[in-house]
Amino acid sequence: MALRKVLIVGGGSAGWITAAYMDAVLNGSTKKIIDITVLESPDIGRIGVGEATVPSVRDTMRTIGVPEQDFMRAADATFKQAIKFVNWLDGNDAYYHPFDRRPAGRLDRAGLRWLSSDRSTPFAATVSPQPWMCEDGLGPKLMDSPDYEAPVSYAYHMDAERTADFLCDLATKRGVKHVQDLMTEAEMHEDGRIAAVKTQAGKRLEADLFIDCTGFRALLIEGALGVPHVDYSQWLLCDRAVAMRVPFETYYPGTRKPYTLSTAVSNGWIWDIGLANRRGVGYVYSSDFIDDDTAEAELRAYEGAHADEVQARRLKFKVGRREQFWAKNCVSIGLASGFIEPLESTGLFLVELAAATICEYFPMTNNMAGLADKFNLVMQRRYEETLDFIVLHYCLTRRNDTDFWREVQKSDRITDSLKSWLEIYQYKSPSHSDFTDSLQLFSHHTYEYVMYGMDFQRDKIAGRRMPPTAIPKEIEDAVLKSRGAFPSHDAWLEAKFGTQYERAS
Ligand SMILES: Cc1cc2nc3c(=O)[nH]c(=O)nc-3n(C[C@H](O)[C@H](O)[C@H](O)COP(=O)(O)OP(=O)(O)OC[C@H]3O[C@@H](n4cnc5c(N)ncnc54)[C@H](O)[C@@H]3O)c2cc1C
């Protein structure tokens, strides 16, 4: 059978993850069945953000076939064990959403037990050692843990540009073609499929399947095929970000945090991510409530006086998704397919999922409509699931210090599906059977971390004398063991890759 030609337009994280993944899965272990070309403009930059990930990225990198430390070194990566949310509830609070949760069997009563206690210990600290490990500055891995494995679950913080460069280098060495040129137009077949892409240098690139990874430009899926964008701005108000890269020579805060810090501020939230040789900070905000200059000033104030030396980059975005992710012979992946604000690091997860799913549904014929329908269903559900989960973080707030925080709590800012679950959760805790889709990223564990982190149903125990929250012995033992056994996050990174100063030079 002739090789199927795949043209990926766009060489950001989405383009290169997709190229490397498809090559590894579809060409790696069997006879080569696809011929992949990545067309990337040397003049249009990548978005350059997208530094926090979720644990699925370990499987993705393992499948691509990369030794873990090679990837971490190239991407200036550090470990992520959790997200620490600060000031989301009332402006004077903090809670963890860790990756690890001690298994409790099918009838998980941990939530109910916590709800009927005085809540003197945060919920997450009663079901996972990871909040404790994060506060202790420990990494998730032992010095001799095998690649991509550790006693607790983890993901990475990684430099988005360097990750894309690393995967470009790896994929091209394995045979993926790289054309550095600007796409100028798409040539169409009479039946509405894309026939070829033309470039500034006069090339005409034909393919059987086109993958649109052109970021927010969405040149193929929207530009050539006219697939509409489904707008989520009714539920998610943020539409801007301002981001800074703070080098360690400018400011080194002591240790690299083994978690993402997300701090709610006047009109949105600030991410704070420690990489091996710099920090990435950024303010995600709503332009209806704060102007760009004031938002940048607020980010600089968060960072401190040294931030005056650092340049800030401003970004605009639309929240939502494609009505169809795969239309005719074009699949959109990454920002071209949609975007939901990065509060739970779902952007790269959705890229990984799309890359894996396209391998499963890879079209060996030009009759693709049936495969496209299935693919679209998988991706649509993931977007809707992500939307609900992100809205959950906002709608439970009790902040009323600005119009923004008062607005996000209003009923018409909550999706109908989330509303119906929150109604049910007045009477029962989240449990296994509420999450029946095997591809779901979020589970009753993640819902409980956020709901109880945000003190859900606090009014039910107000004024009542409740027993103190008990920390199960299993968690106490795991915390004690971690203190003796796990190297600090910095110690692990420095033992493998050198000090932050060596890395920065
Ligand atoms: C503020 C912000 C913060 C984020 N934080 C996170 C996070 O912490 N974690 C996470 O998982 N995700 C995050 N994301 C999402 C993440 O950045 C993206 O999902 C990911 O980087 C994929 O981007 P992309 O490759 O689709 O687009 P881009 O990086 O924009 O790449 C687009 C590519 O298309 C090419 N291109 C464009 N036009 C042409 C043309 N005419 N011809 C040829 N090539 C062209 C460009 O050269 C570029 O290579 C964040 C996004 C934003 C906006």
Coordinates of C-alpha atoms and ligand atoms in Angstrom, one line a residue:
M1 CA 0.0 0.0 0.0
A2 CA 1.2 3.5 -0.9
L3 CA 2.4 5.7 2.0
R4 CA -0.3 8.1 3.3
K5 CA 0.9 11.7 3.2
V6 CA 0.4 13.8 6.3
L7 CA 1.1 17.6 6.2
I8 CA 1.2 19.3 9.6
V9 CA 1.0 23.1 9.2
G10 CA 2.5 24.8 12.3
G11 CA 5.5 23.9 14.4
G12 CA 4.6 24.9 17.9
S13 CA 4.1 22.4 20.8
A14 CA 1.0 21.0 19.0
G15 CA 2.8 20.5 15.7
W16 CA 5.9 18.8 17.0
I17 CA 4.2 16.7 19.7
T18 CA 1.8 15.5 17.0
A19 CA 4.6 14.8 14.5
A20 CA 6.8 12.9 16.9
Y21 CA 3.9 11.0 18.4
M22 CA 2.4 9.9 15.0
D23 CA 5.8 8.9 13.7
A24 CA 6.5 6.8 16.8
V25 CA 3.1 5.1 16.9
L26 CA 2.4 4.7 13.2
N27 CA 5.9 4.2 11.8
G28 CA 7.8 3.2 14.8
S29 CA 7.2 -0.5 15.5
T30 CA 5.8 -1.6 12.1
K31 CA 6.6 -0.8 8.5
K32 CA 6.4 2.9 7.8
I33 CA 2.9 3.7 6.8
I34 CA 2.8 7.5 6.8
D35 CA 5.0 10.2 5.4
I36 CA 5.0 13.3 7.7
T37 CA 6.0 16.8 6.8
V38 CA 5.8 19.8 9.2
L39 CA 5.5 23.2 7.5
E40 CA 6.6 25.9 10.0
S41 CA 6.9 29.6 9.3
P42 CA 10.4 30.8 10.4
D43 CA 8.9 34.3 10.9
I44 CA 5.7 33.6 12.9
G45 CA 6.7 32.8 16.4
R46 CA 5.2 30.1 18.6
I47 CA 2.9 31.2 21.4
G48 CA 5.8 30.5 23.8
V49 CA 3.7 29.7 26.8
G50 CA 2.4 26.4 28.0
E51 CA 4.8 25.4 30.7
A52 CA 2.7 23.3 33.1
T53 CA 1.5 19.8 32.2
V54 CA -0.5 16.9 33.7
P55 CA 0.8 13.3 34.3
S56 CA -0.4 12.0 30.9
V57 CA 2.7 13.8 29.4
R58 CA 4.9 11.0 30.9
D59 CA 3.1 8.5 28.8
T60 CA 3.3 10.7 25.7
M61 CA 7.1 11.1 26.1
R62 CA 7.5 7.4 26.8
T63 CA 5.5 6.5 23.7
I64 CA 7.5 8.9 21.6
G65 CA 10.5 7.0 23.0
V66 CA 12.6 9.7 24.7
P67 CA 14.9 9.0 27.8
E68 CA 13.3 11.1 30.5
Q69 CA 16.5 12.9 31.5
D70 CA 17.3 13.8 27.9
F71 CA 13.9 15.4 27.6
M72 CA 14.1 17.2 31.0
R73 CA 17.6 18.6 30.3
A74 CA 16.6 19.9 26.9
A75 CA 13.3 21.4 28.1
D76 CA 14.8 22.9 31.3
A77 CA 12.1 20.8 33.0
T78 CA 11.3 20.5 36.7
F79 CA 8.7 18.4 38.5
K80 CA 5.1 19.3 39.1
Q81 CA 3.2 17.4 41.8
A82 CA 0.2 19.6 42.3
I83 CA -1.3 23.0 41.8
K84 CA -1.4 25.2 44.9
F85 CA -4.4 27.6 44.6
V86 CA -4.0 30.7 46.7
N87 CA -6.7 33.3 47.6
W88 CA -9.4 31.7 45.4
L89 CA -11.9 31.3 48.2
D90 CA -12.0 34.6 50.1
G91 CA -8.6 36.2 49.4
N92 CA -6.9 34.7 52.5
D93 CA -6.7 31.0 51.8
A94 CA -4.8 28.2 50.0
Y95 CA -5.5 24.7 49.0
Y96 CA -3.7 22.0 47.0
H97 CA -4.9 20.0 44.0
P98 CA -2.3 17.2 44.0
F99 CA -2.0 14.5 41.4
D100 CA -1.7 11.6 43.9
R101 CA -4.6 10.2 45.8
R102 CA -4.4 7.1 48.0
P103 CA -6.7 4.5 46.5
A104 CA -9.8 4.0 48.7
G105 CA -11.6 1.3 46.7
R106 CA -14.9 1.7 45.0
L107 CA -16.8 3.1 48.0
D108 CA -14.6 6.0 48.7
R109 CA -15.8 7.7 52.0
A110 CA -12.9 10.1 52.4
G111 CA -15.0 13.1 51.2
L112 CA -17.9 12.3 53.5
R113 CA -15.6 11.8 56.5
W114 CA -14.0 15.1 55.9
L115 CA -17.3 16.9 55.4
S116 CA -18.5 15.6 58.8
S117 CA -15.4 16.8 60.6
D118 CA -14.4 20.3 61.8
R119 CA -12.1 20.6 58.7
S120 CA -9.1 21.6 60.8
T121 CA -6.9 19.8 58.3
P122 CA -7.4 20.6 54.6
F123 CA -9.1 17.8 52.7
A124 CA -6.2 17.1 50.3
A125 CA -3.8 16.5 53.2
T126 CA -6.0 13.7 54.5
V127 CA -6.0 11.7 51.3
S128 CA -2.6 12.3 49.7
P129 CA 1.0 12.8 51.1
Q130 CA 1.7 15.2 48.2
P131 CA 0.5 18.5 49.8
W132 CA 2.9 17.7 52.6
M133 CA 5.7 16.8 50.2
C134 CA 5.1 20.0 48.3
E135 CA 5.3 22.1 51.5
D136 CA 8.5 20.2 52.4
G137 CA 10.0 21.0 48.9
L138 CA 10.5 17.3 48.1
G139 CA 10.6 16.0 44.5
P140 CA 8.3 13.1 43.5
K141 CA 11.2 10.7 42.5
L142 CA 13.8 8.8 44.4
M143 CA 17.4 9.2 43.0
D144 CA 17.1 5.8 41.3
S145 CA 13.5 5.8 40.2
P146 CA 13.3 4.5 36.6
D147 CA 12.4 6.8 33.7
Y148 CA 8.8 8.2 34.0
E149 CA 8.1 6.3 37.2
A150 CA 8.0 7.4 40.9
P151 CA 6.2 6.4 44.1
V152 CA 3.8 9.3 43.6
S153 CA 2.2 10.7 40.4
Y154 CA 3.8 13.7 38.8
A155 CA 4.1 15.8 35.6
Y156 CA 6.6 18.6 34.6
H157 CA 7.0 22.2 34.2
M158 CA 8.9 22.7 30.9
D159 CA 10.0 25.4 28.6
A160 CA 7.5 25.4 25.7
E161 CA 9.9 26.7 23.1
R162 CA 12.7 24.2 24.0
T163 CA 10.3 21.3 24.2
A164 CA 9.2 22.0 20.6
D165 CA 12.8 22.4 19.5
F166 CA 13.7 19.2 21.2
L167 CA 10.9 17.2 19.5
C168 CA 11.6 18.9 16.2
D169 CA 15.2 17.7 16.4
L170 CA 14.2 14.2 17.4
A171 CA 11.4 13.8 14.8
T172 CA 13.5 15.1 11.9
K173 CA 16.3 12.7 12.8
R174 CA 13.8 9.9 12.6
G175 CA 12.6 10.9 9.1
V176 CA 9.9 13.6 9.6
K177 CA 10.4 16.3 7.0
H178 CA 10.7 19.9 8.1
V179 CA 9.9 22.7 5.7
Q180 CA 10.5 26.2 7.0
D181 CA 8.3 28.4 4.9
L182 CA 5.1 30.4 5.1
M183 CA 1.8 28.9 4.1
T184 CA 0.1 31.4 1.8
E185 CA -3.0 29.6 0.6
A186 CA -4.8 26.3 0.6
E187 CA -5.8 24.7 -2.7
M188 CA -9.1 22.9 -2.6
H189 CA -10.6 19.8 -4.3
E190 CA -14.0 20.2 -5.8
D191 CA -15.6 18.1 -3.1
G192 CA -14.4 20.6 -0.4
R193 CA -11.3 18.7 0.8
I194 CA -7.9 20.4 0.9
A195 CA -5.7 19.3 -2.0
A196 CA -2.5 21.1 -1.2
V197 CA -0.9 24.0 0.6
K198 CA 1.1 26.7 -1.2
T199 CA 4.0 28.5 0.3
Q200 CA 5.7 31.9 0.0
A201 CA 8.8 30.2 -1.6
G202 CA 6.5 28.7 -4.3
K203 CA 6.2 25.2 -3.0
R204 CA 3.0 23.2 -3.4
L205 CA 2.6 20.6 -0.6
E206 CA 0.0 17.8 -1.2
A207 CA -1.3 15.4 1.4
D208 CA -4.0 13.0 2.1
L209 CA -4.5 14.3 5.7
F210 CA -3.8 17.9 6.8
I211 CA -3.3 18.8 10.4
D212 CA -3.9 22.4 11.4
C213 CA -1.5 23.3 14.1
T214 CA -1.3 27.0 13.2
G215 CA -2.3 28.2 16.6
F216 CA -5.0 30.9 17.0
R217 CA -4.7 31.7 13.3
A218 CA -6.4 28.3 12.5
L219 CA -5.5 28.8 8.8
L220 CA -6.9 25.5 7.6
I221 CA -9.8 24.5 9.8
E222 CA -11.2 28.0 9.9
G223 CA -9.5 29.8 7.0
A224 CA -9.8 27.1 4.4
L225 CA -12.8 25.0 5.7
G226 CA -14.8 27.6 7.5
V227 CA -15.5 25.5 10.6
P228 CA -17.0 27.9 13.2
H229 CA -15.7 28.5 16.7
V230 CA -18.0 27.7 19.6
D231 CA -17.6 30.5 22.0
Y232 CA -17.2 29.8 25.8
S233 CA -16.9 33.4 26.9
Q234 CA -20.3 33.3 28.6
W235 CA -18.8 31.0 31.2
L236 CA -15.1 32.0 31.2
L237 CA -14.5 35.7 31.4
C238 CA -10.7 35.8 31.0
D239 CA -9.5 36.7 27.5
R240 CA -6.0 38.2 28.0
A241 CA -2.7 37.3 29.5
V242 CA 0.5 39.1 30.3
A243 CA 3.5 36.9 30.8
M244 CA 7.1 37.4 31.9
R245 CA 10.2 35.1 32.0
V246 CA 12.1 35.9 35.2
P247 CA 15.7 34.6 34.9
F248 CA 17.4 33.3 38.0
E249 CA 20.2 35.8 37.7
T250 CA 17.5 38.5 38.2
Y251 CA 15.8 36.8 41.0
Y252 CA 16.2 33.4 42.5
P253 CA 13.6 32.6 45.2
G254 CA 15.6 29.9 46.9
T255 CA 14.0 26.7 45.7
R256 CA 12.2 25.6 42.7
K257 CA 8.7 24.8 43.8
P258 CA 7.6 21.2 42.9
Y259 CA 4.1 22.5 42.1
T260 CA 2.4 25.2 40.1
L261 CA 1.3 28.2 42.1
S262 CA -1.9 29.8 41.0
T263 CA -2.8 33.0 42.9
A264 CA -6.2 34.7 42.5
V265 CA -5.7 38.5 42.2
S266 CA -8.0 41.4 41.4
N267 CA -9.4 40.4 38.0
G268 CA -8.1 36.9 37.3
W269 CA -5.1 34.8 38.5
I270 CA -1.4 34.6 38.2
W271 CA 0.6 31.5 37.3
D272 CA 4.0 31.1 38.8
I273 CA 6.1 28.2 37.5
G274 CA 9.7 27.4 38.4
L275 CA 11.7 25.9 35.5
A276 CA 15.3 24.7 35.9
N277 CA 16.8 28.1 35.1
R278 CA 14.0 30.7 35.2
R279 CA 10.5 31.3 36.4
G280 CA 7.5 31.8 34.2
V281 CA 4.9 34.1 35.6
G282 CA 1.7 35.3 33.9
Y283 CA -1.5 37.1 34.7
V284 CA -4.7 35.7 33.1
Y285 CA -7.4 38.4 33.2
S286 CA -10.6 39.7 31.8
S287 CA -10.3 42.8 29.6
D288 CA -13.9 43.7 30.5
F289 CA -12.7 44.4 34.1
I290 CA -9.1 45.6 33.9
D291 CA -7.0 47.3 31.2
D292 CA -3.7 45.9 29.9
D293 CA -1.5 48.5 31.6
T294 CA -3.1 48.0 35.0
A295 CA -2.9 44.2 34.6
E296 CA 0.8 44.4 33.8
A297 CA 1.4 46.7 36.7
E298 CA -0.3 44.2 39.0
L299 CA 1.8 41.3 37.7
R300 CA 5.0 43.4 38.2
A301 CA 3.8 44.3 41.8
Y302 CA 3.3 40.5 42.4
E303 CA 6.8 39.8 41.2
G304 CA 8.5 42.6 43.2
A305 CA 11.0 45.4 42.4
H306 CA 13.3 43.2 40.3
A307 CA 10.6 42.7 37.7
D308 CA 11.3 46.2 36.3
E309 CA 14.2 44.6 34.5
V310 CA 12.1 42.0 32.8
Q311 CA 10.1 42.4 29.6
A312 CA 6.4 41.5 29.6
R313 CA 4.5 40.0 26.7
R314 CA 0.8 40.6 26.2
L315 CA -1.5 37.9 24.7
K316 CA -5.1 37.9 23.6
F317 CA -7.1 34.8 23.3
K318 CA -10.6 33.5 22.6
V319 CA -12.0 30.8 24.8
G320 CA -14.0 28.0 23.1
R321 CA -13.6 25.2 20.7
R322 CA -14.1 24.2 17.1
E323 CA -17.6 23.0 16.2
Q324 CA -15.8 20.1 14.5
F325 CA -12.2 19.3 15.2
W326 CA -11.9 17.1 12.2
A327 CA -13.7 18.3 9.0
K328 CA -13.2 16.8 5.5
N329 CA -9.5 15.8 5.4
C330 CA -8.3 18.3 8.0
V331 CA -7.8 17.7 11.8
S332 CA -7.1 20.7 14.0
I333 CA -4.9 20.2 17.1
G334 CA -3.7 22.7 19.7
L335 CA -4.8 26.3 19.8
A336 CA -6.3 26.0 16.3
S337 CA -8.8 23.5 17.7
G338 CA -9.7 25.6 20.8
F339 CA -8.5 27.0 24.0
I340 CA -9.7 27.0 27.6
E341 CA -7.7 29.1 30.1
P342 CA -4.7 27.2 31.4
L343 CA -5.8 27.0 35.1
E344 CA -5.5 23.2 35.1
S345 CA -2.8 22.9 32.4
T346 CA -5.2 21.2 29.9
G347 CA -3.8 22.8 26.7
L348 CA -1.0 20.3 26.2
F349 CA -3.2 17.4 27.6
L350 CA -5.7 18.1 24.8
V351 CA -2.9 18.1 22.2
E352 CA -1.6 14.8 23.5
L353 CA -5.1 13.3 23.5
A354 CA -5.7 14.5 19.9
A355 CA -2.4 13.1 18.8
A356 CA -3.1 9.7 20.4
T357 CA -6.7 9.6 19.0
I358 CA -5.7 10.5 15.5
C359 CA -3.3 7.5 15.6
E360 CA -6.2 5.3 16.7
Y361 CA -8.5 6.7 14.0
F362 CA -5.9 7.2 11.3
P363 CA -7.6 7.3 7.9
M364 CA -6.2 4.8 5.5
T365 CA -8.8 5.8 2.9
N366 CA -10.1 9.2 1.7
N367 CA -13.5 8.2 3.0
M368 CA -13.0 9.8 6.5
A369 CA -16.4 11.0 7.6
G370 CA -17.1 8.1 10.0
L371 CA -13.7 8.4 11.7
A372 CA -14.1 12.1 11.9
D373 CA -17.4 11.8 13.7
K374 CA -15.9 9.5 16.3
F375 CA -12.9 11.8 16.8
N376 CA -15.1 14.8 17.1
L377 CA -17.1 13.2 19.8
V378 CA -14.0 12.3 21.8
M379 CA -12.6 15.8 21.6
Q380 CA -15.9 17.6 22.2
R381 CA -16.5 15.7 25.4
R382 CA -13.0 16.5 26.6
Y383 CA -13.6 20.2 25.9
E384 CA -16.9 20.3 27.7
E385 CA -15.5 18.3 30.6
T386 CA -12.7 20.8 30.9
L387 CA -15.0 23.8 30.7
D388 CA -17.1 22.5 33.6
F389 CA -14.0 21.8 35.7
I390 CA -12.5 25.2 35.2
V391 CA -15.8 27.0 35.9
L392 CA -16.0 25.0 39.2
H393 CA -12.8 26.9 40.4
Y394 CA -14.6 30.2 39.9
C395 CA -18.2 29.7 40.8
L396 CA -17.4 28.5 44.4
T397 CA -15.5 31.6 45.3
R398 CA -16.7 33.9 48.1
R399 CA -14.6 36.8 47.1
N400 CA -16.5 40.0 46.6
D401 CA -13.7 42.5 46.4
T402 CA -14.1 43.3 42.7
D403 CA -16.8 43.3 40.1
F404 CA -14.9 40.4 38.4
W405 CA -15.2 38.1 41.4
R406 CA -18.8 39.1 42.0
E407 CA -19.6 38.3 38.4
V408 CA -18.0 34.9 38.2
Q409 CA -20.3 33.6 41.0
K410 CA -23.5 34.5 39.1
S411 CA -25.7 31.6 38.1
D412 CA -25.6 32.4 34.4
R413 CA -21.8 32.1 34.5
I414 CA -22.2 28.4 35.4
T415 CA -22.8 25.8 32.7
D416 CA -26.0 23.8 33.0
S417 CA -24.2 20.5 33.4
L418 CA -22.0 21.8 36.2
K419 CA -25.1 23.3 37.9
S420 CA -26.8 19.9 37.9
W421 CA -23.8 18.2 39.4
L422 CA -23.5 20.9 42.1
E423 CA -27.1 20.4 42.9
I424 CA -26.6 16.6 43.3
Y425 CA -23.4 17.3 45.4
Q426 CA -25.6 19.0 47.9
Y427 CA -26.8 15.5 48.8
K428 CA -24.0 13.2 48.0
S429 CA -20.2 13.4 47.6
P430 CA -18.6 13.0 44.2
S431 CA -18.0 9.3 43.5
H432 CA -16.7 6.8 40.9
S433 CA -20.0 6.4 39.1
D434 CA -20.4 10.1 38.3
F435 CA -17.4 9.8 35.9
T436 CA -18.1 6.9 33.5
D437 CA -16.1 7.9 30.5
S438 CA -12.7 6.1 30.5
L439 CA -11.0 9.0 28.7
Q440 CA -12.0 11.6 31.3
L441 CA -9.1 13.6 32.7
F442 CA -11.1 14.7 35.7
S443 CA -12.6 12.4 38.3
H444 CA -14.3 12.4 41.6
H445 CA -10.9 12.9 43.1
T446 CA -10.2 16.1 41.2
Y447 CA -13.7 17.4 41.9
E448 CA -13.3 16.8 45.6
Y449 CA -9.9 18.5 45.7
V450 CA -11.4 21.7 44.3
M451 CA -14.8 21.6 46.0
Y452 CA -13.4 20.9 49.4
G453 CA -10.5 23.1 48.8
M454 CA -13.1 25.8 48.3
D455 CA -14.9 24.8 51.5
F456 CA -18.0 23.5 49.7
Q457 CA -21.0 23.2 52.1
R458 CA -19.2 25.1 54.9
D459 CA -22.6 26.5 55.9
K460 CA -23.8 23.0 56.8
I461 CA -21.5 22.8 59.7
A462 CA -21.6 26.4 60.8
G463 CA -22.3 26.7 64.5
R464 CA -22.2 23.0 65.0
R465 CA -19.6 21.2 67.1
M466 CA -17.8 18.7 64.8
P467 CA -15.1 16.1 65.6
P468 CA -11.5 17.1 64.6
T469 CA -10.5 16.0 61.1
A470 CA -8.5 12.8 61.4
I471 CA -5.4 12.2 59.2
P472 CA -5.5 8.5 58.3
K473 CA -2.5 6.4 59.5
E474 CA -1.7 5.5 55.9
I475 CA -1.2 9.2 55.0
E476 CA 0.8 9.9 58.2
D477 CA 3.1 6.9 57.4
A478 CA 3.5 8.0 53.8
V479 CA 4.5 11.6 54.9
L480 CA 7.0 10.3 57.5
K481 CA 8.5 7.9 54.9
S482 CA 8.7 10.6 52.3
R483 CA 10.7 12.8 54.7
G484 CA 13.3 10.1 55.1
A485 CA 13.4 8.9 51.6
F486 CA 12.7 11.5 49.0
P487 CA 15.4 14.0 48.0
S488 CA 14.4 17.6 47.8
H489 CA 13.3 18.8 44.4
D490 CA 16.4 21.0 44.1
A491 CA 18.7 18.2 45.2
W492 CA 17.3 15.8 42.6
L493 CA 17.6 18.3 39.8
E494 CA 21.0 19.4 40.8
A495 CA 22.3 15.9 41.1
K496 CA 21.1 15.1 37.6
F497 CA 21.6 18.4 35.8
G498 CA 23.9 20.7 37.8
T499 CA 23.0 23.8 39.8
Q500 CA 20.6 26.5 38.7
Y501 CA 23.5 28.8 38.0
E502 CA 25.3 26.2 35.8
R503 CA 22.0 25.7 34.0
A504 CA 21.4 29.4 33.5
S505 CA 24.8 30.0 32.0
Ligands
LIG1 C1 -1.5 32.5 28.2 C2 -1.5 31.0 27.9 C3 -0.9 30.1 28.9 C4 -0.9 28.8 28.6 N1 -0.4 27.9 29.6 C5 -0.4 26.6 29.4 C6 0.0 25.7 30.4 O1 0.5 26.1 31.4 N2 -0.1 24.4 30.1 C7 -0.6 23.9 29.0 O2 -0.8 22.7 28.8 N3 -1.1 24.7 28.0 C8 -1.0 26.0 28.2 N4 -1.4 26.9 27.2 C9 -1.8 26.3 25.9 C10 -0.5 26.0 25.1 O3 0.4 27.1 25.0 C11 -0.8 25.5 23.7 O4 -1.8 24.5 23.8 C12 0.4 24.9 23.1 O5 1.5 25.7 23.2 C13 0.1 24.6 21.6 O6 0.2 25.7 20.8 P1 0.1 25.6 19.3 O7 1.3 24.8 18.8 O8 -1.2 25.1 18.9 O9 0.3 27.1 18.7 P2 1.6 28.0 18.5 O10 2.6 27.8 19.5 O11 1.0 29.4 18.3 O12 2.2 27.5 17.1 C14 1.7 27.9 15.9 C15 2.6 27.5 14.8 O13 2.0 27.7 13.5 C16 3.0 28.3 12.7 N5 2.3 29.1 11.7 C17 1.3 30.1 11.8 N6 1.0 30.6 10.7 C18 1.7 29.9 9.7 C19 1.8 30.0 8.3 N7 1.1 30.9 7.6 N8 2.7 29.2 7.7 C20 3.4 28.3 8.3 N9 3.4 28.2 9.7 C21 2.5 29.0 10.4 C22 3.8 29.2 13.6 O14 5.1 29.5 13.0 C23 4.0 28.2 14.8 O15 5.0 27.3 14.6 C24 -1.4 28.3 27.4 C25 -1.9 29.1 26.4 C26 -1.9 30.5 26.7 C27 -2.5 31.4 25.6

